Amino acid sequence: MVEDETGLRDVLCVLLRSRKYEAIPTGSVSEALGKLEAADVILTDLKLGDGDGLGVLKAVREKGGGVPVIVLTAFGTVESAVEAVREGAYDY
Amino acid sequence: MVDTRQRAAPVGQAGPGEVAGFMTRERFIWGLRYGEVTAVGIGVLYPLMRLLGFFSIRTGLAFLVLGAVLLPANLVGRRLYRRSTHVGGIVLLGIVLNVFLLIVAIHWTSGVQSPFLPLFAILAVGSSVHVDFKTSVLMSVLAGLLLLAMGLLEYEGALPHVPLFSHREDPGLYLQLPYVVFIPVSLLAFMLLVSYGSGSLAGKIREREIELRMQEKERWAALGHFSAVVAHEIKNPLGAIRGAAGLLGRDDLSAPDRTRMSDTIRGEVDRLDRLVVDYLRFARPREPNLREVDLGEIVRRVENQVRMEFAPSGVKLDCETGGRPHRVRADADQLFEALLNLVQNARQAVAVGGRVWIKVMPVGPSAVALEVNDNGPGVSIELRRKILEPFFTTKAKGSGLGLSVVKQIVDVHGGTLDVGEREGGGAAFKIVLPEEA
């Protein structure tokens, strides 16, 4: 879970845990990139303090991992959705 | 100041940009209106002067005919102008017609001695304010030449002299060559002077108008930014609160998670509360509590406050307050807040291992500068003014109020805030405040 808003991150992690998923909370692009190996699926916010969700997506694809990446945002635009899907996002 | 007279579009063409184009069109119409004013002036002046014993009946009648031609001609010109695409031609025609008819009127009122000569000033002001300076110069030259020609013709006797007074002796200036030449030349000089004066005054007013329009545009843009930032800053905590409340309603949530979620709700509500307080403080700033403050002391307070924030980010902070105290009349808490804001911004701007410098130093004999420099990416020239505007932010997340609060604080202290470039790269923020003696 890549989300720099602490409150939202906690809620999403608790939600995932309540559905019996193990959630690894991370607050920035750099922190997330350090923990990529441990993840089976990545949920990332679009706007992050040190970059954005599309950056996470690109980094995952560059590392050659087939891990699905889902981009979450409260401010979706068609442009960023198209870019996310083009970069290989699993969902937006 | 940019000279608007030179910037004015050539007759008949749209000016640069929409605003200038609109204003040029309006000015043409006003130019024609001035002709109408002149015509009405002649029509009203005649009966008045006739009452005072000026002119013969014959001259007066001719005068009324002149007014009767001039007014509809200008009215028709204005209508034509609104419809036509060849506006330049119509405006020039209008000006030539007005000048020519005014010369005829002047001939009928005793030629170079005519009391109506100053009416040319109305035309000069009109064309220089509402058309452009060049057109006004052209018109003045035309008026001067026509008056000279008329005077010479009367001097030579080719044109009959029409005395102004029906009952008094004519001074006979039209019979003396120096006057016949001097009066048109002075008229030309007078018209040029009036054109120049009114043109530059109008230019200044017009510039101020454009400035006000731009300011209004900027205000709307700021409101747009404000809405976007507020929406973002409010929507995120609301999302967390909604999610946490939904989870709390479930029976299968563990006790620690339950505590966590209620803490999240409290935390996010506090955050929203702080946001509202921040915005209110910006909208209604507190009056500064002015007393003598040592800037070095403010720097030390900020240094103590941010030490803990700087340590984990690996950013180095250097403070240099000079050998002696630098006293200013200020609100210590507000200055602290301003400096803290600048320093926190600088820390966020530099990468891990970056550096931030705070410096206090005298500027001239009666001012002192408080500088915050960093070796980050710096602020591009285009953004230097924008970043001081409220609700403008370059960060992914931020209220966009930090630097505008700094600016607000500096302003109420009678100081200046400059954004520039540090020697060797990075941003340089400089607050200059008047120093206490």
Coordinates of C-alpha atoms in Angstrom, one line a residue:
Chain A
M1 CA 0.0 0.0 0.0
V2 CA 1.7 3.2 -1.2
E3 CA -0.1 6.2 0.4
D4 CA 1.5 9.3 2.0
E5 CA -1.7 10.3 3.8
T6 CA -1.3 8.5 7.1
G7 CA -5.0 8.3 8.0
L8 CA -6.1 7.0 4.6
R9 CA -3.2 4.5 4.6
D10 CA -4.2 3.1 8.0
V11 CA -7.8 2.8 7.0
L12 CA -6.9 1.0 3.7
C13 CA -4.5 -1.4 5.5
V14 CA -7.0 -2.2 8.2
L15 CA -9.6 -2.8 5.5
L16 CA -7.3 -5.2 3.7
R17 CA -6.4 -7.0 6.9
S18 CA -10.0 -7.4 7.8
R19 CA -10.4 -9.2 4.5
K20 CA -7.5 -11.5 5.5
Y21 CA -4.9 -9.9 3.3
E22 CA -1.5 -9.0 4.7
A23 CA -0.9 -5.3 4.1
I24 CA 2.5 -3.6 4.0
P25 CA 2.1 0.2 4.6
T26 CA 4.5 2.5 2.8
G27 CA 4.4 6.3 2.6
S28 CA 6.6 7.2 -0.4
V29 CA 7.8 6.1 -3.7
S30 CA 11.3 5.4 -2.5
E31 CA 10.0 3.4 0.5
A32 CA 7.7 1.4 -1.7
L33 CA 10.5 0.6 -4.2
G34 CA 12.5 -0.9 -1.4
K35 CA 9.7 -3.3 -0.5
L36 CA 8.6 -4.3 -4.0
E37 CA 9.8 -8.0 -3.7
A38 CA 7.5 -8.6 -0.7
A39 CA 4.3 -7.6 -2.6
D40 CA 1.9 -9.7 -4.6
V41 CA -0.2 -6.7 -5.6
I42 CA 0.6 -3.0 -5.3
L43 CA -2.1 -0.4 -4.5
T44 CA -0.7 3.1 -5.0
D45 CA -2.0 6.7 -4.6
L46 CA -1.5 8.9 -7.6
K47 CA -0.1 12.0 -5.9
L48 CA 2.8 11.2 -3.5
G49 CA 5.2 13.5 -1.7
D50 CA 8.3 12.3 -3.6
G51 CA 6.8 11.4 -6.9
D52 CA 3.6 9.8 -8.1
G53 CA 1.8 6.5 -8.5
L54 CA 2.7 6.3 -12.2
G55 CA 6.4 6.4 -11.1
V56 CA 5.8 3.4 -8.9
L57 CA 4.1 1.7 -11.9
K58 CA 7.0 2.5 -14.2
A59 CA 9.6 1.3 -11.7
V60 CA 7.8 -2.0 -11.2
R61 CA 7.6 -2.6 -15.0
E62 CA 11.2 -1.7 -15.4
K63 CA 12.2 -4.2 -12.8
G64 CA 10.4 -6.7 -15.0
G65 CA 8.0 -7.8 -12.3
G66 CA 4.6 -8.9 -13.3
V67 CA 3.1 -7.7 -10.0
P68 CA -0.3 -6.1 -10.7
V69 CA -0.5 -2.4 -9.8
I70 CA -3.7 -0.7 -9.0
V71 CA -3.7 3.1 -9.0
L72 CA -6.0 4.9 -6.5
T73 CA -6.9 8.5 -6.6
A74 CA -9.6 10.9 -5.4
F75 CA -8.8 13.2 -8.3
G76 CA -9.0 10.9 -11.4
T77 CA -8.7 12.4 -14.8
V78 CA -9.1 10.6 -18.2
E79 CA -5.5 11.6 -19.0
S80 CA -3.9 10.0 -16.0
A81 CA -6.2 6.9 -16.3
V82 CA -5.1 6.4 -19.9
E83 CA -1.5 6.9 -19.0
A84 CA -1.8 4.4 -16.1
V85 CA -3.4 1.8 -18.3
R86 CA -0.8 2.4 -21.0
E87 CA 1.9 1.9 -18.5
G88 CA 0.3 -1.5 -17.6
A89 CA -1.8 -0.7 -14.6
Y90 CA -4.1 -3.6 -13.6
D91 CA -6.9 -1.2 -12.6
Y92 CA -7.4 2.6 -12.0
Chain B
M1 CA 6.3 52.8 -18.0
V2 CA 5.5 51.5 -21.5
D3 CA 4.4 54.3 -23.8
T4 CA 0.9 53.5 -24.8
R5 CA 0.9 56.0 -27.7
Q6 CA 3.6 54.0 -29.4
R7 CA 1.9 50.8 -28.5
A8 CA -1.4 51.9 -30.0
A9 CA -2.4 49.9 -33.1
P10 CA -2.3 51.6 -36.4
V11 CA -5.6 53.0 -37.6
G12 CA -7.9 50.3 -38.8
Q13 CA -6.0 47.4 -37.3
A14 CA -6.7 45.4 -34.2
G15 CA -4.1 46.1 -31.5
P16 CA -2.0 43.4 -29.9
G17 CA -4.1 41.0 -28.0
E18 CA -7.8 41.0 -27.3
V19 CA -7.8 43.7 -24.7
A20 CA -5.9 46.2 -26.8
G21 CA -8.1 45.4 -29.8
F22 CA -11.2 46.1 -27.8
M23 CA -9.8 49.3 -26.5
T24 CA -8.6 50.5 -29.9
R25 CA -12.1 50.0 -31.3
E26 CA -13.7 51.9 -28.4
R27 CA -11.2 54.7 -28.9
F28 CA -12.2 55.2 -32.6
I29 CA -15.8 55.5 -31.6
W30 CA -14.8 58.1 -29.0
G31 CA -12.8 60.0 -31.6
L32 CA -15.9 60.4 -33.7
R33 CA -18.0 61.4 -30.7
Y34 CA -15.5 64.3 -30.1
G35 CA -16.4 65.5 -33.6
E36 CA -20.1 65.5 -32.6
V37 CA -19.2 67.4 -29.4
T38 CA -17.4 70.0 -31.5
A39 CA -20.4 70.3 -33.9
V40 CA -22.9 70.8 -31.0
G41 CA -20.4 73.3 -29.4
I42 CA -20.5 75.4 -32.6
G43 CA -24.3 75.1 -32.8
V44 CA -24.8 76.2 -29.2
L45 CA -22.0 78.9 -29.2
Y46 CA -23.5 80.7 -32.1
P47 CA -26.8 81.9 -30.6
L48 CA -25.0 82.7 -27.4
M49 CA -22.4 84.9 -29.2
R50 CA -25.1 86.5 -31.4
L51 CA -26.8 87.6 -28.2
L52 CA -23.5 89.2 -27.1
G53 CA -23.4 91.2 -30.3
F54 CA -20.9 89.1 -32.2
F55 CA -21.3 88.3 -35.9
S56 CA -23.7 89.5 -38.6
I57 CA -26.9 87.5 -39.2
R58 CA -25.3 86.2 -42.5
T59 CA -22.3 84.7 -40.6
G60 CA -24.5 83.3 -38.0
L61 CA -26.7 81.5 -40.4
A62 CA -23.7 80.1 -42.2
F63 CA -22.6 78.9 -38.8
L64 CA -25.8 77.1 -38.1
V65 CA -25.5 75.4 -41.5
L66 CA -22.0 74.3 -40.6
G67 CA -23.2 72.8 -37.2
A68 CA -26.0 71.2 -39.1
V69 CA -23.6 69.5 -41.5
L70 CA -21.0 68.6 -38.9
L71 CA -23.3 66.8 -36.4
P72 CA -25.0 64.4 -38.9
A73 CA -21.7 63.8 -40.6
N74 CA -20.2 62.6 -37.4
L75 CA -23.2 60.6 -36.5
V76 CA -23.3 58.9 -39.9
G77 CA -19.5 58.3 -39.5
R78 CA -20.0 56.6 -36.2
R79 CA -22.8 54.3 -37.6
L80 CA -20.7 53.5 -40.7
Y81 CA -17.7 52.8 -38.5
R82 CA -19.6 50.3 -36.4
R83 CA -20.6 48.4 -39.5
S84 CA -17.6 48.8 -41.8
T85 CA -14.4 46.9 -41.9
H86 CA -12.5 49.8 -43.4
V87 CA -12.6 51.7 -40.1
G88 CA -9.2 53.4 -40.6
G89 CA -10.5 55.2 -43.7
I90 CA -13.7 56.4 -42.0
V91 CA -11.8 57.7 -39.0
L92 CA -9.3 59.6 -41.1
L93 CA -12.1 61.0 -43.3
G94 CA -14.0 62.0 -40.1
I95 CA -10.9 63.8 -38.8
V96 CA -10.2 65.6 -42.1
L97 CA -13.9 66.6 -42.3
N98 CA -13.9 68.0 -38.8
V99 CA -10.7 70.0 -39.3
F100 CA -11.9 71.3 -42.6
L101 CA -15.3 72.4 -41.3
L102 CA -13.8 74.0 -38.3
I103 CA -11.4 76.0 -40.5
V104 CA -14.5 77.2 -42.5
A105 CA -16.1 78.2 -39.2
I106 CA -13.0 80.0 -38.2
H107 CA -12.9 81.8 -41.5
W108 CA -16.4 83.0 -40.9
T109 CA -15.5 84.3 -37.4
S110 CA -12.8 86.7 -38.4
G111 CA -10.1 84.2 -39.6
V112 CA -6.8 84.2 -37.6
Q113 CA -8.5 86.4 -35.0
S114 CA -11.3 83.8 -34.4
P115 CA -12.2 83.1 -30.7
F116 CA -13.0 79.5 -31.9
L117 CA -9.3 78.6 -32.5
P118 CA -9.1 76.9 -29.1
L119 CA -11.9 74.5 -30.3
F120 CA -9.0 72.7 -32.1
A121 CA -7.8 71.6 -28.7
I122 CA -11.0 69.5 -28.3
L123 CA -10.2 67.7 -31.5
A124 CA -6.5 67.3 -30.5
V125 CA -7.4 65.9 -27.1
G126 CA -10.1 63.6 -28.7
S127 CA -7.9 62.1 -31.4
S128 CA -4.8 61.7 -29.1
V129 CA -6.8 60.1 -26.3
H130 CA -9.1 57.9 -28.4
V131 CA -7.2 57.3 -31.6
D132 CA -3.5 57.7 -31.2
F133 CA -0.7 60.3 -30.9
K134 CA 0.4 59.9 -34.5
T135 CA -3.1 60.6 -35.9
S136 CA -3.3 63.6 -33.6
V137 CA 0.0 65.0 -34.9
L138 CA -1.3 64.5 -38.5
M139 CA -4.5 66.3 -37.6
S140 CA -2.6 69.2 -35.9
V141 CA -0.3 69.6 -38.9
L142 CA -3.4 69.6 -41.3
A143 CA -5.1 72.2 -39.1
G144 CA -2.0 74.4 -38.9
L145 CA -1.5 74.3 -42.7
L146 CA -5.1 75.0 -43.5
L147 CA -5.2 77.9 -41.1
L148 CA -2.0 79.3 -42.6
A149 CA -3.4 78.9 -46.1
M150 CA -6.6 80.6 -45.1
G151 CA -4.7 83.5 -43.4
L152 CA -2.5 84.0 -46.4
L153 CA -5.5 84.0 -48.8
E154 CA -7.2 86.6 -46.6
Y155 CA -3.9 88.6 -46.4
E156 CA -3.6 88.6 -50.2
G157 CA -7.3 89.5 -50.5
A158 CA -8.1 86.3 -52.4
L159 CA -10.6 85.4 -49.7
P160 CA -12.9 88.0 -48.2
H161 CA -12.3 88.8 -44.5
V162 CA -15.5 88.2 -42.4
P163 CA -15.3 90.4 -39.3
L164 CA -16.4 88.8 -36.0
F165 CA -18.1 91.9 -34.6
S166 CA -20.9 93.5 -36.5
H167 CA -20.7 96.7 -34.4
R168 CA -17.1 97.1 -33.5
E169 CA -13.9 97.9 -35.3
D170 CA -11.9 94.9 -36.5
P171 CA -8.3 94.8 -35.1
G172 CA -7.1 93.9 -38.6
L173 CA -4.5 91.3 -37.5
Y174 CA -5.2 89.4 -40.8
L175 CA -3.6 92.3 -42.6
Q176 CA -0.2 91.8 -40.9
L177 CA 1.9 89.0 -42.2
P178 CA 3.8 88.2 -38.9
Y179 CA 0.4 87.5 -37.2
V180 CA -0.9 85.5 -40.2
V181 CA 2.1 83.2 -39.8
F182 CA 2.6 83.3 -36.0
I183 CA -1.0 82.3 -35.1
P184 CA -1.1 79.1 -37.2
V185 CA 2.3 78.1 -35.9
S186 CA 1.3 78.7 -32.3
L187 CA -1.9 76.8 -32.9
L188 CA 0.1 73.8 -34.2
A189 CA 2.4 74.0 -31.2
F190 CA -0.5 74.2 -28.8
M191 CA -2.3 71.3 -30.4
L192 CA 0.8 69.2 -30.3
L193 CA 1.3 70.0 -26.6
V194 CA -2.3 69.3 -25.8
S195 CA -2.2 66.0 -27.8
Y196 CA 1.0 64.9 -26.0
G197 CA -0.3 65.8 -22.5
S198 CA -3.7 64.2 -22.9
G199 CA -2.3 61.2 -24.8
S200 CA 0.2 60.3 -22.1
L201 CA -2.3 60.9 -19.3
A202 CA -4.8 58.7 -21.1
G203 CA -2.0 56.1 -21.6
K204 CA -1.4 56.1 -17.9
I205 CA -5.1 55.7 -17.2
R206 CA -5.4 52.9 -19.8
E207 CA -2.4 51.1 -18.4
R208 CA -3.9 51.3 -14.9
E209 CA -7.1 49.9 -16.4
I210 CA -5.3 47.0 -17.9
E211 CA -3.4 46.4 -14.7
L212 CA -6.7 46.3 -12.8
R213 CA -8.1 43.9 -15.3
M214 CA -5.1 41.6 -14.9
Q215 CA -5.4 41.8 -11.2
E216 CA -9.0 40.7 -11.3
K217 CA -8.0 37.9 -13.6
E218 CA -5.3 36.9 -11.1
R219 CA -7.9 37.0 -8.3
W220 CA -10.1 34.6 -10.1
A221 CA -7.1 32.4 -10.9
A222 CA -6.2 32.4 -7.2
L223 CA -9.8 31.5 -6.3
G224 CA -9.5 28.6 -8.7
H225 CA -6.3 27.5 -7.0
F226 CA -7.9 27.9 -3.7
S227 CA -10.9 25.7 -4.6
A228 CA -8.6 23.0 -6.0
V229 CA -6.3 23.0 -2.9
V230 CA -9.2 23.1 -0.5
A231 CA -11.0 20.3 -2.3
H232 CA -7.8 18.2 -2.1
E233 CA -7.0 19.0 1.5
I234 CA -10.5 18.3 2.6
K235 CA -11.3 15.3 0.4
N236 CA -8.4 13.2 1.7
P237 CA -9.2 13.4 5.4
L238 CA -12.9 13.0 4.6
G239 CA -12.1 9.8 2.7
A240 CA -10.1 8.4 5.6
I241 CA -12.9 9.3 8.1
R242 CA -15.6 7.7 5.9
G243 CA -13.5 4.5 5.5
A244 CA -12.7 4.4 9.2
A245 CA -16.3 4.9 10.2
G246 CA -17.4 2.1 7.8
L247 CA -14.8 -0.3 9.3
L248 CA -15.9 0.6 12.9
G249 CA -19.4 -0.5 12.0
R250 CA -18.2 -4.1 11.3
D251 CA -18.3 -6.7 14.1
D252 CA -15.3 -8.7 12.9
L253 CA -12.8 -5.8 13.5
S254 CA -10.2 -6.6 16.1
A255 CA -9.9 -4.5 19.2
P256 CA -6.5 -3.0 18.3
D257 CA -7.8 -2.1 14.8
R258 CA -10.9 -0.6 16.4
T259 CA -8.7 1.7 18.5
R260 CA -6.6 2.5 15.5
M261 CA -9.7 3.5 13.4
S262 CA -11.1 5.8 16.1
D263 CA -7.6 7.4 16.5
T264 CA -7.6 7.9 12.7
I265 CA -11.0 9.6 12.8
R266 CA -9.8 11.9 15.6
G267 CA -6.5 12.7 13.9
E268 CA -8.2 13.5 10.6
V269 CA -10.8 15.7 12.3
D270 CA -8.0 17.5 14.0
R271 CA -6.3 18.0 10.7
L272 CA -9.4 19.5 9.1
D273 CA -9.8 21.7 12.1
R274 CA -6.2 23.0 11.7
L275 CA -6.8 23.6 8.0
V276 CA -9.8 25.8 8.8
V277 CA -7.8 27.7 11.5
D278 CA -5.0 28.2 8.9
Y279 CA -7.3 29.6 6.3
L280 CA -9.1 31.8 8.8
R281 CA -5.8 33.1 10.0
F282 CA -4.8 33.9 6.5
A283 CA -8.1 35.6 5.7
R284 CA -8.2 37.6 8.9
P285 CA -4.6 38.2 9.9
R286 CA -3.9 39.1 13.6
E287 CA -2.7 42.6 14.3
P288 CA 1.0 42.5 15.0
N289 CA 2.1 43.1 18.6
L290 CA 5.1 45.3 17.8
R291 CA 8.0 45.6 20.2
E292 CA 11.8 45.6 20.0
V293 CA 13.0 42.2 18.8
D294 CA 16.5 40.9 18.1
L295 CA 16.5 39.0 14.8
G296 CA 19.3 36.7 16.2
E297 CA 17.0 35.6 18.9
I298 CA 14.3 34.7 16.3
V299 CA 16.9 32.7 14.4
R300 CA 17.9 30.8 17.5
R301 CA 14.2 29.9 18.3
V302 CA 13.7 28.6 14.7
E303 CA 16.9 26.7 14.9
N304 CA 15.8 24.9 18.1
Q305 CA 12.4 24.2 16.6
V306 CA 13.6 22.6 13.4
R307 CA 16.7 20.7 14.7
M308 CA 14.5 17.6 15.2
E309 CA 13.0 17.8 11.8
F310 CA 16.4 18.3 10.1
A311 CA 18.2 15.4 11.7
P312 CA 16.3 12.5 10.1
S313 CA 16.2 14.1 6.7
G314 CA 20.0 14.5 6.6
V315 CA 19.8 18.2 5.7
K316 CA 22.4 20.5 7.3
L317 CA 21.3 23.8 8.8
D318 CA 23.8 26.7 9.2
C319 CA 22.9 29.9 11.1
E320 CA 24.9 33.1 11.0
T321 CA 23.6 36.0 13.0
G322 CA 26.6 38.4 12.9
G323 CA 28.5 39.7 15.8
R324 CA 25.9 42.2 17.2
P325 CA 22.2 42.1 17.8
H326 CA 20.0 43.4 15.0
R327 CA 17.0 45.0 16.5
V328 CA 13.7 45.5 14.6
R329 CA 10.3 46.6 15.7
A330 CA 8.2 43.5 15.1
D331 CA 5.9 40.9 16.4
A332 CA 8.3 38.2 17.5
D333 CA 5.8 35.3 17.1
Q334 CA 4.9 36.4 13.6
L335 CA 8.5 36.8 12.5
F336 CA 9.2 33.4 14.1
E337 CA 6.4 31.9 12.0
A338 CA 7.6 33.6 8.8
L339 CA 11.2 32.3 9.3
L340 CA 10.0 28.9 10.3
N341 CA 7.9 28.7 7.1
L342 CA 10.9 29.7 4.9
V343 CA 13.2 27.2 6.6
Q344 CA 10.8 24.3 6.4
N345 CA 10.2 25.1 2.8
A346 CA 13.9 25.1 2.1
R347 CA 14.3 21.7 3.9
Q348 CA 11.6 20.2 1.7
A349 CA 13.2 21.7 -1.4
V350 CA 16.6 20.1 -0.9
A351 CA 17.5 16.5 -1.3
V352 CA 19.0 14.3 1.4
G353 CA 22.4 15.7 2.2
G354 CA 21.3 19.2 1.1
R355 CA 22.1 22.4 3.0
V356 CA 20.1 25.3 4.3
W357 CA 21.6 28.6 5.5
I358 CA 20.0 31.3 7.7
K359 CA 21.8 34.6 7.7
V360 CA 21.2 37.9 9.4
M361 CA 23.0 40.9 8.0
P362 CA 22.8 44.7 7.8
V363 CA 21.6 46.2 4.5
G364 CA 22.7 49.8 4.4
P365 CA 22.6 52.0 7.5
S366 CA 18.9 51.5 8.5
A367 CA 17.8 48.0 7.3
V368 CA 18.5 44.5 8.1
A369 CA 18.2 41.4 6.0
L370 CA 17.1 37.9 7.1
E371 CA 18.1 35.4 4.5
V372 CA 17.1 31.8 4.0
N373 CA 19.2 30.1 1.3
D374 CA 19.3 26.5 0.2
N375 CA 21.2 24.4 -2.4
G376 CA 18.1 22.8 -3.8
P377 CA 16.8 23.1 -7.4
G378 CA 15.9 26.8 -6.9
V379 CA 12.9 28.7 -8.1
S380 CA 12.5 29.5 -11.8
I381 CA 12.1 33.1 -12.7
E382 CA 8.5 32.6 -13.9
L383 CA 7.5 31.1 -10.5
R384 CA 9.2 33.7 -8.3
R385 CA 6.2 36.0 -8.1
K386 CA 3.6 33.2 -8.4
I387 CA 4.8 31.3 -5.4
L388 CA 4.0 34.2 -3.1
E389 CA 0.4 34.2 -4.2
P390 CA -2.1 32.5 -1.9
F391 CA -3.1 28.9 -2.7
F392 CA -0.3 28.5 -5.2
T393 CA 1.8 25.5 -4.5
T394 CA 4.3 23.4 -6.5
K395 CA 4.1 20.6 -4.0
A396 CA 2.0 17.5 -4.6
K397 CA 0.4 18.3 -1.2
G398 CA 0.2 21.6 0.5
S399 CA -2.2 24.4 1.3
G400 CA -0.4 26.9 -0.9
L401 CA -0.5 29.3 2.1
G402 CA 3.0 29.1 3.6
L403 CA 4.8 31.7 1.5
S404 CA 1.8 34.0 1.2
V405 CA 1.6 34.0 5.0
V406 CA 5.3 34.9 5.1
K407 CA 4.6 37.7 2.6
Q408 CA 1.6 38.9 4.6
I409 CA 3.7 39.1 7.8
V410 CA 6.6 40.9 6.0
D411 CA 4.1 43.4 4.5
V412 CA 2.6 44.3 7.9
H413 CA 6.1 44.9 9.2
G414 CA 6.8 47.4 6.4
G415 CA 9.5 45.1 5.0
T416 CA 10.1 43.4 1.6
L417 CA 10.3 39.8 0.6
D418 CA 12.5 38.8 -2.4
V419 CA 12.8 35.5 -4.1
G420 CA 16.0 35.0 -6.0
E421 CA 18.8 32.6 -6.7
R422 CA 21.6 31.7 -4.4
E423 CA 25.1 32.1 -5.7
G424 CA 26.2 28.6 -6.6
G425 CA 22.6 27.4 -7.2
G426 CA 19.5 27.0 -5.1
A427 CA 16.8 29.3 -3.8
A428 CA 17.4 32.6 -1.9
F429 CA 14.6 34.1 0.1
K430 CA 15.4 37.5 1.6
I431 CA 13.3 39.5 4.1
V432 CA 14.5 43.1 4.5
L433 CA 13.1 45.0 7.6
P434 CA 13.8 48.5 8.8
E435 CA 16.3 48.3 11.7
E436 CA 15.7 50.1 15.0
A437 CA 18.2 52.7 15.8

